[in-house]
Amino acid sequence: MSDYAIDVSGLVKRFDNKVAVNGVDIKMPKGQVWGFLGPNGSGKTTTIRMICGLLQPSEGKGQCLGFDILKQSAQIKNLTGYMTQKFSFWGDLTIRENLEFVARLYQLKNIKQIVDNTLANLGLTHRQHQLAGALSGGWKQRLALAAVTMSNPKLLLLDEPTAGVDPQARRDFWDEIHKLSAQGLTVLVSTHYMDEAERCDQIVYLANGELITQGSVDEIIKQADIVAFQLKGHGIREQLQSIKQEEGVSSAAYFGAAVHVCGKNADELKDCLHKYQSDDISLTQVDVNLEDAFIQMMANAGFDQRQHG
Amino acid sequence: MRDLTKGNMGNGMLGALHRISGIFIKELIQMRRDKITFAMMLVLPVMQLILFGFAINMDPKHLPTKLQLEENTRFTRTIVAAMQNSGYFDFITTDESDGDPLVTGKAAFIVTIPVGFSKALINNQQPQILIEADATDPAAASNAIGNASTIINQALAHDLQRLNSQSSLKPAVDVVVHRAYNPEAITQYNIVPGLLGVILTMTSVMITAIAMTREAERGTMENLLSLPAKPVEVMLGKIFPYSIVGVVQTFVVLLAAYFLFEVPFTGSVLLLAIGVTVFVLANLALGFTFSTIARTQMEALQLTFFFFLPSILLSGFMFPFRGMPQWAQYIGELLPLTHFLRIVRGVMLKAAQIPDLVNEVYAIGAFMLFMCVVAILRYRTTLD
Ligand SMILES: Nc1ncnc2c1ncn2[C@@H]1O[C@H](COP(=O)(O)OP(=O)(O)OP(=O)(O)O)[C@@H](O)[C@H]1O
Ligand SMILES: [Mg+2]
């Protein structure tokens, strides 16, 4: 059996005439945590669905946990926990009933004990008899997360699992993910949060249905091949529009009381930013962050979000 | 932890049973919580029964009757008096110029006592009395018609005893009934058993058709499909809870039929039980097939009614089966309701035993199997 949890190539998905995913290859080793990033509508959800057998690819082939994604989706489903982007548990069942239902479909033994444990971990024991539909958005996410990990799957496919979840719960979630991954679980998680992307072993970046880049955080930042400066001080915020117009600037954004500026060439960028420097305003070179890298890559790919999505 | 949670019963029978029971329990809970649907499933049959029941349980009396007496004797006077006393018949006079009173609706019956009636009666020749009935609304006329012969013969028995000491097994008078416009009269006995089939058809098909499309509409389909349940397991898990509903409905209708409307219950209970089971399953499987075609609950409902209409019209529930044109009978034979009506009416009215109607059971069973196969083939395991 191969060492890859996910090994797919040339995945294409067309809806009517719209191409949602256009030739994506992913080779993901077992036991890793990968982040799946990309702008809205870039094809993350569609790709995940093809991997776990919920959508039939228009083209391409591959394996998931050693099973053919085209023909053996039944086996794949048995070993995979898939958390949908939209809450898709049963709102007219209670929290406990939802968990019990999932446990039965995975043919777990000791359902009562497992569900009790899960509820206790979630901190939902006292609310177990509430209808799931009555939970707040963040709690719905946490219930869904608990449900997909309950069956001890070999692979977790999580589609924006922490959207709307508070920081403490997000931290707990990532602790749990890394704990499970240390035990050999493979996790592919889509997210729009940079801090979450930074917690991943590798990042796969999709735009417009195509895989733009892939690698560790450092690799991706290096690949972007840009430098960043920060202008900080009183009055700089009013200057943002004019900074954006400067020749050597490829992107600029507010960063609290500062403006964060990126460009391809350090000298060129420094030259054109000098004039904003004053007694009140300082100019310093800073580390390029992941967000800078992604914005640069989207620009490189000629991708304008507003035209797609 | 790991060995404690993950059973190695994944693909065997036991695993399948686990998954089916999971879906079964979920559906039961959802069914119980969905108050409107739940009420509909239990209240609808009772409501229909009572509505239909009242309409047919009424024993209409004082029906306008036109007399055509072609002779006037002691006997004819006895007959007229007896009919009037029974309360069913009110004699009216009409003008010839007004047209046929049956057509105009002025009279429900025309009673004709022909010339030579009395003489034939005395000679023990069993003369005829003709009752022409407006049977467009058979329920309205059936009691009067059903009792006419008894009323007349009992009245005459007294008169004839003095004339004629010889007792005859034959009734003195042969009452000939012509039911105009509806040759095969449907009586309440015919309707109440039929109603069982109609109620079961409607609720069973609809409920499974909705049960699947609801998952799609509420967005829970993606979750259900991502869980390890095979199409057959989903189908069985969805169908079983609703077959319980079918059984409950059957009990309600049968009890009502027996106690409220005194429909006799003469045949094999086992045959009825088998018939009901197969019939309910056939309809549930059909509903499941519909849910693989429809994308929304609304479409599922439309498909259900699309099927429901021919079922009512061509099964022999509304119109006598043998009165339909040949092509309609062929279509009717394809419908499970047609065969089910034969079973229920046979068991309740004709003392039918299993061998008498086993072919009807096979016909429904074949429909059920066919629908299961179609449903499984059509069931989408993906979101495409
Ligand atoms: N069932 C469908 N029918 C038609 N088009 C679809 C369908 N599902 C997705 N698409 C299209 O495919 C493209 C990719 O969608 P997808 O949901 O995979 O994006 P995403 O990367 O998950 O976006 P987001 O970050 O907003 O969740 C979008 O343009 C979307 O409109
Ligand atoms: Mg998505």
XYZ file of C-alpha atoms and ligand atoms in Angstrom:
725
model
C 0.000 0.000 0.000
C 1.252 3.447 -0.783
C 2.437 5.863 1.885
C 0.137 8.539 0.606
C -3.162 9.192 2.294
C -4.267 11.167 -0.730
C -2.805 10.612 -4.148
C -4.865 12.186 -6.905
C -3.897 13.561 -10.266
C -5.531 15.588 -12.982
C -8.757 16.134 -11.079
C -11.217 18.144 -13.133
C -14.770 19.004 -12.194
C -17.146 20.711 -14.552
C -20.634 21.855 -13.592
C -22.581 22.204 -16.804
C -20.032 24.314 -18.641
C -18.360 25.919 -15.675
C -14.989 24.499 -14.677
C -14.804 24.471 -10.885
C -11.604 22.446 -10.554
C -9.110 22.334 -13.379
C -6.454 19.639 -13.187
C -5.444 19.424 -9.546
C -2.745 17.004 -8.360
C -2.315 16.301 -4.662
C 0.083 13.813 -3.153
C -0.286 13.908 0.578
C 1.755 11.634 2.870
C 0.114 9.933 5.798
C 0.234 11.492 9.225
C 0.562 15.101 8.092
C -1.622 18.145 8.523
C -2.122 20.102 5.340
C -3.824 23.411 4.870
C -6.017 23.966 1.851
C -6.169 27.622 0.938
C -7.507 29.801 -1.809
C -9.975 32.576 -2.465
C -13.738 32.011 -2.365
C -14.893 29.901 -5.268
C -11.419 28.592 -6.017
C -12.557 24.984 -5.841
C -11.506 23.828 -2.370
C -14.854 22.333 -1.396
C -15.278 20.742 -4.805
C -11.837 19.108 -4.613
C -12.476 17.746 -1.122
C -15.803 16.319 -2.242
C -14.119 14.516 -5.133
C -11.504 13.053 -2.811
C -14.066 11.522 -0.474
C -16.353 10.285 -3.218
C -19.159 12.819 -2.860
C -18.647 14.141 -6.360
C -17.712 12.174 -9.434
C -14.687 13.841 -11.067
C -15.219 14.848 -14.690
C -11.628 13.838 -15.359
C -8.700 12.521 -13.414
C -8.074 9.635 -11.109
C -6.505 8.811 -7.813
C -6.501 7.018 -4.547
C -7.535 7.922 -1.086
C -6.204 5.724 1.728
C -5.246 3.255 -0.964
C -8.772 3.030 -2.373
C -9.771 4.157 -5.828
C -11.716 7.417 -5.541
C -13.807 6.519 -8.577
C -14.871 3.025 -7.570
C -14.265 2.449 -3.874
C -15.914 5.387 -2.211
C -17.711 3.041 0.202
C -14.409 1.943 1.745
C -13.113 5.499 1.744
C -16.177 6.766 3.597
C -15.737 4.151 6.280
C -12.262 5.444 7.148
C -12.762 9.145 6.555
C -14.327 11.890 8.612
C -15.643 14.686 6.417
C -16.819 17.917 7.942
C -18.928 19.918 5.547
C -18.486 23.644 5.138
C -22.153 24.285 5.816
C -23.593 22.770 8.994
C -25.205 19.567 7.826
C -26.266 17.789 10.973
C -29.887 17.173 11.751
C -31.418 20.214 13.364
C -34.454 18.288 14.549
C -32.344 15.753 16.419
C -30.770 16.570 19.762
C -27.024 16.912 20.123
C -26.838 13.467 21.652
C -29.051 11.885 18.995
C -26.878 13.334 16.245
C -23.753 11.854 17.801
C -25.456 8.510 18.349
C -26.605 8.456 14.750
C -23.090 9.035 13.473
C -21.719 6.429 15.877
C -24.198 3.838 14.625
C -23.414 4.504 10.981
C -19.735 3.916 11.742
C -20.800 0.732 13.571
C -19.006 1.768 16.739
C -19.208 -0.434 19.797
C -20.007 1.076 23.177
C -21.964 3.874 21.614
C -23.192 5.175 24.941
C -19.716 5.471 26.397
C -18.214 7.056 23.299
C -20.991 9.606 23.031
C -20.719 10.376 26.750
C -16.995 10.984 26.350
C -17.456 13.133 23.289
C -20.087 15.229 25.021
C -17.852 15.638 28.050
C -14.887 16.703 25.892
C -17.099 19.176 24.115
C -18.459 20.474 27.387
C -21.958 19.853 26.128
C -23.057 17.180 28.587
C -25.590 19.443 30.244
C -27.046 20.490 26.881
C -27.075 17.081 25.256
C -30.863 17.020 24.977
C -31.135 20.316 23.144
C -31.987 20.247 19.470
C -28.840 20.689 17.390
C -30.628 23.264 15.263
C -30.917 25.537 18.308
C -27.146 25.754 18.867
C -25.264 28.957 18.096
C -23.122 28.991 14.962
C -19.847 28.348 16.734
C -21.268 25.520 18.787
C -22.665 23.910 15.675
C -19.138 23.874 14.264
C -17.790 22.333 17.441
C -20.479 19.658 17.445
C -19.687 18.813 13.827
C -15.989 18.602 14.618
C -16.592 16.305 17.534
C -18.815 14.118 15.370
C -16.267 13.617 12.595
C -13.458 12.674 14.964
C -15.626 10.317 17.002
C -15.188 7.346 14.700
C -11.384 7.491 14.916
C -10.949 7.917 11.165
C -7.663 7.518 9.295
C -8.235 10.704 7.340
C -9.973 13.926 8.252
C -11.246 16.231 5.530
C -12.303 19.448 7.198
C -13.905 22.197 5.181
C -13.464 25.478 7.059
C -13.974 23.774 10.403
C -13.249 26.814 12.524
C -15.259 29.442 10.680
C -17.064 31.384 13.369
C -15.402 29.577 16.256
C -13.958 31.610 19.150
C -10.157 31.774 19.701
C -10.041 29.460 22.700
C -12.082 26.796 20.924
C -9.914 27.201 17.831
C -6.798 26.680 19.883
C -8.339 23.591 21.524
C -9.267 22.327 18.110
C -5.749 22.699 16.733
C -4.271 21.060 19.816
C -6.588 18.136 19.217
C -5.658 17.989 15.525
C -1.951 17.853 16.277
C -2.484 15.257 18.976
C -4.388 13.048 16.543
C -1.848 13.608 13.804
C 0.904 12.473 16.143
C -1.041 9.202 16.423
C -0.955 8.863 12.644
C -4.118 10.653 11.543
C -3.912 12.562 8.270
C -5.704 15.903 8.123
C -6.553 18.097 5.165
C -8.154 21.290 6.381
C -9.399 24.176 4.325
C -9.237 27.573 5.949
C -9.115 31.269 5.280
C -7.169 31.982 8.487
C -3.459 32.666 8.065
C -2.604 31.701 11.613
C -4.186 28.311 10.984
C -2.322 27.926 7.719
C 0.884 28.538 9.635
C 0.127 25.600 11.891
C 0.097 23.209 8.921
C 2.974 21.041 7.734
C 2.205 22.035 4.173
C -0.056 24.409 2.351
C -1.822 23.803 -0.927
C -2.941 26.986 -2.573
C -5.738 26.933 -5.100
C -6.957 29.782 -7.262
C -9.535 29.659 -9.986
C -9.684 25.877 -9.846
C -5.953 25.452 -10.336
C -3.217 24.535 -7.919
C -1.038 27.646 -7.791
C 1.554 26.567 -5.289
C 2.283 24.104 -2.583
C 4.847 23.843 0.194
C 5.684 24.731 3.754
C 5.006 28.240 5.025
C 8.654 29.235 4.617
C 8.842 27.806 1.137
C 5.761 29.640 0.048
C 7.001 32.921 1.451
C 10.302 32.382 -0.285
C 8.583 31.484 -3.532
C 6.665 34.735 -3.470
C 10.022 36.523 -3.728
C 8.980 39.836 -2.192
C 10.058 42.135 0.608
C 7.930 43.992 3.118
C 8.252 47.319 4.861
C 6.257 48.926 7.560
C 5.453 52.617 7.811
C 4.379 53.451 11.301
C 3.335 56.632 13.011
C 0.826 59.426 13.223
C -0.777 60.449 9.939
C 0.409 57.527 7.831
C -3.011 55.949 7.559
C -4.297 58.817 5.430
C -1.521 58.105 2.923
C -2.577 54.553 2.013
C -4.111 55.404 -1.382
C -1.101 57.323 -2.517
C 1.281 54.606 -1.294
C -0.635 52.081 -3.368
C -0.024 54.169 -6.488
C 3.749 54.106 -6.063
C 5.792 52.432 -8.748
C 7.600 49.758 -6.729
C 4.645 48.863 -4.504
C 2.746 45.722 -5.312
C 0.442 45.757 -2.296
C -0.247 47.879 0.757
C -2.644 47.402 3.621
C -3.483 48.787 7.049
C -1.944 46.953 9.898
C -3.272 48.518 13.049
C -1.709 51.974 13.278
C 0.796 51.060 10.566
C 0.763 50.485 6.842
C 2.271 47.253 5.602
C 3.814 47.546 2.144
C 5.142 44.837 -0.157
C 7.164 45.021 -3.324
C 9.363 42.900 -5.521
C 12.593 44.804 -5.099
C 13.886 45.988 -1.725
C 15.888 48.975 -2.994
C 13.212 50.209 -5.324
C 10.590 49.902 -2.615
C 12.731 51.666 -0.052
C 13.368 54.528 -2.457
C 9.777 55.252 -3.119
C 8.762 54.926 0.529
C 11.431 57.314 1.793
C 9.348 60.366 1.190
C 6.683 59.190 3.636
C 9.265 58.926 6.373
C 9.313 61.814 8.895
C 9.905 62.555 12.564
C 6.536 61.050 13.327
C 6.675 58.201 10.843
C 9.210 55.424 10.840
C 10.124 53.098 7.993
C 11.381 49.616 8.839
C 11.839 46.415 6.926
C 9.743 43.576 8.310
C 9.261 39.862 7.630
C 7.074 38.916 4.735
C 4.040 37.078 6.061
C 1.918 34.397 4.487
C -0.858 36.763 3.588
C 1.577 38.944 1.639
C 2.766 35.884 -0.198
C -0.744 34.787 -1.149
C -1.761 38.205 -2.356
C 1.365 38.374 -4.446
C 0.698 34.941 -5.877
C -2.849 35.818 -6.795
C -1.535 38.883 -8.616
C 1.123 36.784 -10.339
C -1.510 34.324 -11.466
C -3.422 37.229 -13.009
C -6.248 36.394 -10.706
C -8.764 39.038 -9.879
C -11.177 37.785 -7.260
C -13.991 40.021 -8.339
C -14.169 38.400 -11.745
C -14.504 34.909 -10.381
C -15.987 33.585 -7.176
C -9.132 3.770 22.740
C -8.873 2.621 19.198
C -9.816 -1.039 19.618
C -12.633 -0.011 21.912
C -14.301 2.187 19.354
C -13.734 0.582 16.022
C -15.489 -2.719 15.606
C -14.303 -5.001 12.852
C -17.839 -5.619 11.741
C -17.569 -3.150 8.908
C -18.864 -5.038 5.955
C -20.652 -8.030 7.374
C -24.334 -8.443 8.084
C -23.882 -7.133 11.595
C -22.379 -3.899 10.333
C -25.223 -3.489 7.878
C -27.751 -4.067 10.643
C -26.036 -1.433 12.786
C -26.217 1.120 10.010
C -29.803 0.300 9.129
C -30.843 0.561 12.752
C -29.054 3.915 12.960
C -31.091 5.308 10.102
C -34.227 3.622 11.419
C -33.907 5.260 14.837
C -33.111 8.647 13.338
C -36.182 8.497 11.112
C -38.415 7.436 13.991
C -37.251 10.393 16.083
C -37.639 12.830 13.218
C -41.069 11.454 12.407
C -42.171 11.908 16.006
C -40.860 15.467 16.125
C -42.464 16.478 12.845
C -45.842 17.067 14.437
C -47.691 18.069 11.304
C -46.633 15.084 9.246
C -47.201 12.785 12.169
C -50.688 14.142 12.703
C -51.379 13.914 9.020
C -50.446 10.264 8.962
C -52.771 9.350 11.799
C -55.533 11.924 11.521
C -55.915 11.773 7.771
C -57.148 8.178 7.668
C -59.596 8.765 10.488
C -60.835 11.949 8.895
C -61.279 10.387 5.499
C -63.031 7.429 7.002
C -65.476 9.558 8.915
C -66.160 11.815 5.961
C -66.686 8.912 3.615
C -68.364 6.961 6.349
C -71.005 9.538 7.036
C -71.772 9.955 3.396
C -72.288 6.251 2.971
C -73.546 5.263 6.367
C -76.522 7.496 5.966
C -79.562 5.388 5.291
C -81.426 7.686 2.974
C -85.199 7.449 3.332
C -88.221 9.158 1.788
C -86.850 8.791 -1.684
C -89.198 10.137 -4.355
C -90.777 7.224 -6.164
C -93.045 7.171 -9.138
C -95.582 4.393 -9.273
C -96.685 2.830 -12.524
C -99.563 0.611 -11.535
C -100.939 -1.220 -14.505
C -103.581 -2.889 -12.349
C -105.227 -2.144 -9.063
C -105.916 -5.124 -6.809
C -105.770 -6.100 -3.173
C -102.185 -7.221 -3.685
C -100.973 -4.082 -5.370
C -102.550 -2.028 -2.647
C -100.755 -4.154 -0.026
C -97.461 -3.643 -1.823
C -97.883 0.113 -2.109
C -98.869 0.406 1.544
C -95.937 -1.715 2.690
C -93.451 0.267 0.627
C -94.798 3.494 1.985
C -94.692 2.202 5.564
C -91.074 1.175 5.190
C -90.209 4.853 5.013
C -87.853 4.395 2.101
C -90.307 5.320 -0.621
C -92.386 8.461 -0.979
C -94.789 8.264 -3.874
C -95.017 11.219 -6.148
C -97.027 12.092 -9.205
C -95.411 13.461 -12.301
C -96.599 14.622 -15.658
C -95.604 12.711 -18.740
C -94.754 16.032 -20.356
C -92.056 16.696 -17.784
C -89.941 13.945 -19.294
C -88.450 10.862 -17.714
C -88.534 11.550 -13.951
C -85.300 9.567 -13.461
C -83.503 11.833 -15.898
C -84.902 15.025 -14.468
C -84.127 13.810 -10.993
C -87.735 14.195 -9.807
C -87.801 10.531 -8.878
C -85.153 8.186 -7.530
C -87.211 5.130 -8.435
C -89.876 4.104 -10.866
C -91.820 1.088 -9.629
C -93.788 -0.802 -12.248
C -96.348 -3.466 -11.421
C -97.362 -5.004 -14.735
C -100.734 -6.189 -15.978
C -101.509 -9.736 -14.853
C -99.414 -9.403 -11.734
C -102.128 -10.405 -9.284
C -103.223 -13.374 -11.325
C -99.723 -14.682 -11.605
C -99.260 -14.163 -7.930
C -102.292 -16.236 -7.050
C -101.085 -18.953 -9.402
C -97.761 -18.967 -7.620
C -95.928 -17.987 -10.807
C -93.596 -15.548 -9.107
C -94.516 -12.442 -11.071
C -92.076 -9.571 -11.456
C -92.072 -6.072 -10.096
C -89.685 -3.755 -11.876
C -87.824 -1.125 -9.912
C -85.848 1.276 -12.053
C -83.405 3.117 -9.883
C -81.312 6.195 -10.411
C -78.055 4.650 -9.309
C -75.799 7.530 -10.273
C -75.398 7.912 -6.566
C -75.578 4.283 -5.581
C -75.072 4.886 -1.902
C -78.256 6.917 -1.884
C -80.385 4.172 -3.360
C -78.775 0.972 -2.234
C -80.529 0.487 1.082
C -83.931 1.124 -0.376
C -83.212 -1.278 -3.197
C -81.687 -3.849 -0.948
C -84.751 -3.874 1.257
C -87.420 -3.611 -1.423
C -87.710 -7.319 -2.067
C -88.069 -8.165 1.614
C -90.570 -5.419 2.227
C -92.774 -6.541 -0.635
C -92.561 -10.262 -0.009
C -93.196 -9.992 3.716
C -96.250 -7.833 3.112
C -97.642 -10.283 0.591
C -96.912 -13.329 2.711
C -99.762 -12.436 4.996
C -102.247 -12.031 2.130
C -101.065 -15.136 0.375
C -101.205 -17.424 3.401
C -104.963 -17.312 3.341
C -105.135 -18.086 -0.340
C -102.464 -20.609 -0.582
C -101.475 -22.978 2.151
C -98.580 -24.474 0.254
C -95.387 -22.953 1.495
C -92.810 -22.153 -1.045
C -89.127 -21.512 -0.625
C -89.316 -19.149 -3.506
C -90.358 -15.607 -2.708
C -93.783 -14.864 -4.021
C -92.612 -11.925 -6.054
C -89.495 -11.453 -8.090
C -88.349 -7.883 -7.620
C -86.289 -6.924 -10.614
C -84.000 -3.955 -10.086
C -82.650 -1.978 -12.999
C -79.913 0.287 -11.854
C -79.678 2.961 -14.426
C -76.311 4.679 -15.185
C -74.171 2.602 -12.881
C -74.422 -1.077 -13.591
C -72.094 -2.323 -10.843
C -73.312 -0.571 -7.763
C -70.663 0.404 -5.217
C -71.896 -0.041 -1.709
C -70.402 1.140 1.509
C -68.914 -2.281 1.925
C -67.081 -1.665 -1.228
C -65.822 1.761 -0.257
C -64.541 1.291 3.260
C -62.138 -1.528 2.404
C -61.123 0.417 -0.678
C -60.457 3.433 1.446
C -57.807 1.470 3.312
C -55.901 1.013 0.074
C -56.285 4.637 -0.928
C -55.107 5.970 2.423
C -52.131 3.638 2.466
C -51.177 4.574 -1.087
C -51.285 8.265 -0.475
C -49.451 8.424 2.832
C -46.872 5.741 2.078
C -45.745 7.057 -1.285
C -45.677 10.625 -0.082
C -43.869 10.009 3.155
C -40.834 8.255 1.713
C -40.695 10.571 -1.273
C -40.474 13.452 1.176
C -38.128 11.716 3.590
C -35.263 11.664 1.105
C -35.828 14.974 -0.652
C -36.002 16.623 2.756
C -32.388 15.620 3.367
C -31.400 17.278 0.115
C -33.383 20.423 0.827
C -32.128 20.872 4.370
C -28.504 20.309 3.357
C -28.125 17.177 5.466
C -27.742 15.015 2.353
C -24.043 15.840 2.067
C -23.518 14.563 5.588
C -25.637 11.456 5.097
C -23.801 10.589 1.895
C -20.414 11.063 3.528
C -21.266 8.486 6.182
C -20.650 4.824 5.411
C -24.152 3.609 4.557
C -24.916 1.737 1.373
C -27.917 2.649 -0.777
C -29.821 -0.474 0.261
C -29.205 0.307 3.899
C -30.433 3.871 3.556
C -33.493 2.616 1.722
C -34.356 -0.020 4.308
C -33.641 2.320 7.204
C -35.967 4.890 5.699
C -38.695 2.445 4.725
C -39.060 0.425 7.923
C -40.241 3.217 10.223
C -42.912 4.204 7.777
C -44.120 0.658 7.360
C -44.940 0.784 11.062
C -47.066 3.809 10.296
C -48.772 1.817 7.556
C -49.606 -0.952 10.005
C -51.044 1.525 12.499
C -53.137 3.119 9.790
C -54.390 -0.289 8.778
C -55.495 -1.002 12.336
C -57.320 2.287 12.558
C -59.182 1.763 9.323
C -60.039 -1.862 10.029
C -61.317 -1.122 13.516
C -63.404 1.729 12.170
C -64.677 -0.418 9.345
C -65.668 -3.112 11.773
C -67.172 -1.061 14.587
C -68.446 2.087 12.897
C -69.657 0.727 9.622
C -70.129 -2.907 10.471
C -68.277 -4.044 7.420
C -68.186 -7.804 7.720
C -64.851 -9.493 8.173
C -65.118 -12.961 6.850
C -61.902 -14.089 5.198
C -58.367 -14.957 6.146
C -56.739 -12.453 8.501
C -53.337 -13.800 7.573
C -54.012 -13.077 3.910
C -54.974 -9.535 4.808
C -51.878 -9.101 6.963
C -49.616 -10.350 4.178
C -51.453 -8.222 1.646
C -51.149 -5.066 3.741
C -47.455 -5.638 4.424
C -46.492 -6.211 0.831
C -48.700 -3.378 -0.341
C -47.261 -0.857 2.121
C -43.706 -1.886 1.251
C -44.470 -1.584 -2.458
C -45.738 1.961 -2.001
C -42.833 2.933 0.234
C -40.385 1.612 -2.355
C -42.193 3.623 -5.011
C -41.943 6.729 -2.846
C -38.230 6.101 -2.446
C -37.898 5.850 -6.224
C -39.733 9.153 -6.571
C -37.273 10.723 -4.163
C -34.409 9.728 -6.445
C -36.107 11.594 -9.293
C -37.368 14.658 -7.439
C -34.912 17.261 -6.233
C -37.239 19.072 -3.856
C -40.053 18.087 -1.535
C -42.437 19.970 -3.779
C -41.454 17.880 -6.777
C -41.826 14.769 -4.659
C -45.377 15.785 -3.807
C -46.185 16.447 -7.433
C -44.918 13.033 -8.449
C -46.974 11.465 -5.678
C -50.171 13.053 -6.918
C -49.253 12.197 -10.466
C -49.317 8.566 -9.376
C -52.208 8.896 -6.963
C -54.759 10.015 -9.533
C -54.601 7.009 -11.865
C -54.454 4.790 -8.808
C -57.793 6.079 -7.615
C -59.395 6.192 -11.023
C -58.155 2.978 -12.589
C -57.904 0.593 -9.678
C -61.591 -0.080 -9.274
C -61.915 2.188 -6.265
C -63.948 4.875 -7.996
C -65.257 3.042 -11.011
C -66.038 -0.626 -11.456
C -62.940 -2.262 -12.836
C -64.821 -4.393 -15.355
C -66.659 -1.354 -16.598
C -63.445 0.267 -17.787
C -62.184 0.035 -21.360
C -59.610 -2.656 -22.023
C -56.620 -0.315 -22.158
C -57.565 1.196 -18.838
C -57.824 -2.254 -17.333
C -54.315 -3.045 -18.545
C -52.989 0.058 -16.830
C -55.028 -0.780 -13.772
C -53.425 -4.203 -13.562
C -50.039 -2.521 -13.189
C -51.121 -0.573 -10.131
C -50.647 -2.145 -6.724
C -53.883 -0.601 -5.488
C -55.904 -2.653 -7.983
C -54.595 -5.896 -6.568
C -54.800 -4.701 -3.020
C -58.476 -3.782 -3.426
C -59.180 -7.311 -4.594
C -57.452 -8.682 -1.522
C -59.172 -6.407 0.989
C -62.592 -6.753 -0.529
C -62.059 -10.462 -0.872
C -61.058 -10.880 2.742
C -63.629 -8.554 4.210
C -66.600 -9.392 2.060
C -66.088 -12.669 0.257
C -64.452 -14.836 2.928
C -61.411 -15.219 0.711
C -58.619 -17.504 1.849
C -54.958 -17.327 0.901
C -55.085 -19.642 -2.149
C -57.943 -17.605 -3.640
C -55.954 -14.421 -3.914
C -52.318 -15.438 -3.717
C -51.786 -14.212 -7.273
C -52.768 -10.706 -6.240
C -50.126 -10.848 -3.516
C -47.557 -11.968 -6.080
C -48.516 -9.087 -8.356
C -47.945 -6.529 -5.604
C -44.737 -8.295 -4.586
C -43.446 -8.104 -8.152
C -44.197 -4.395 -8.216
C -42.363 -3.968 -4.928
C -39.257 -5.810 -6.096
C -39.212 -3.891 -9.340
C -39.436 -0.584 -7.494
C -36.682 -1.562 -5.057
C -34.383 -2.376 -7.960
C -35.201 0.879 -9.724
C -34.694 2.829 -6.508
C -31.316 1.245 -5.817
C -30.167 1.776 -9.391
C -31.264 5.369 -9.357
C -30.038 6.230 -5.867
C -27.244 8.776 -6.106
C -24.339 8.179 -3.758
C -22.827 11.450 -4.919
C -24.069 15.016 -4.906
C -23.919 15.266 -8.720
N -23.155 22.025 -7.437
C -22.591 23.023 -8.146
N -23.151 23.414 -9.310
C -22.598 24.400 -10.032
N -21.500 25.057 -9.695
C -20.885 24.725 -8.545
C -21.403 23.692 -7.710
N -20.606 23.558 -6.636
C -19.624 24.489 -6.796
N -19.794 25.178 -7.936
C -18.900 26.242 -8.448
O -17.595 25.761 -8.430
C -16.694 26.775 -8.038
C -15.849 26.290 -6.877
O -16.676 26.194 -5.724
P -16.159 25.650 -4.335
O -17.325 25.590 -3.441
O -15.395 24.411 -4.550
O -15.185 26.831 -3.878
P -14.446 27.015 -2.475
O -13.022 27.120 -2.788
O -14.851 25.965 -1.543
O -15.008 28.425 -2.014
P -15.288 28.989 -0.535
O -13.977 29.446 0.001
O -16.193 30.129 -0.766
O -15.899 27.889 0.237
C -17.524 27.995 -7.690
O -17.460 28.879 -8.768
C -18.909 27.462 -7.558
O -19.840 28.405 -8.000
Mg -15.806 25.914 0.192
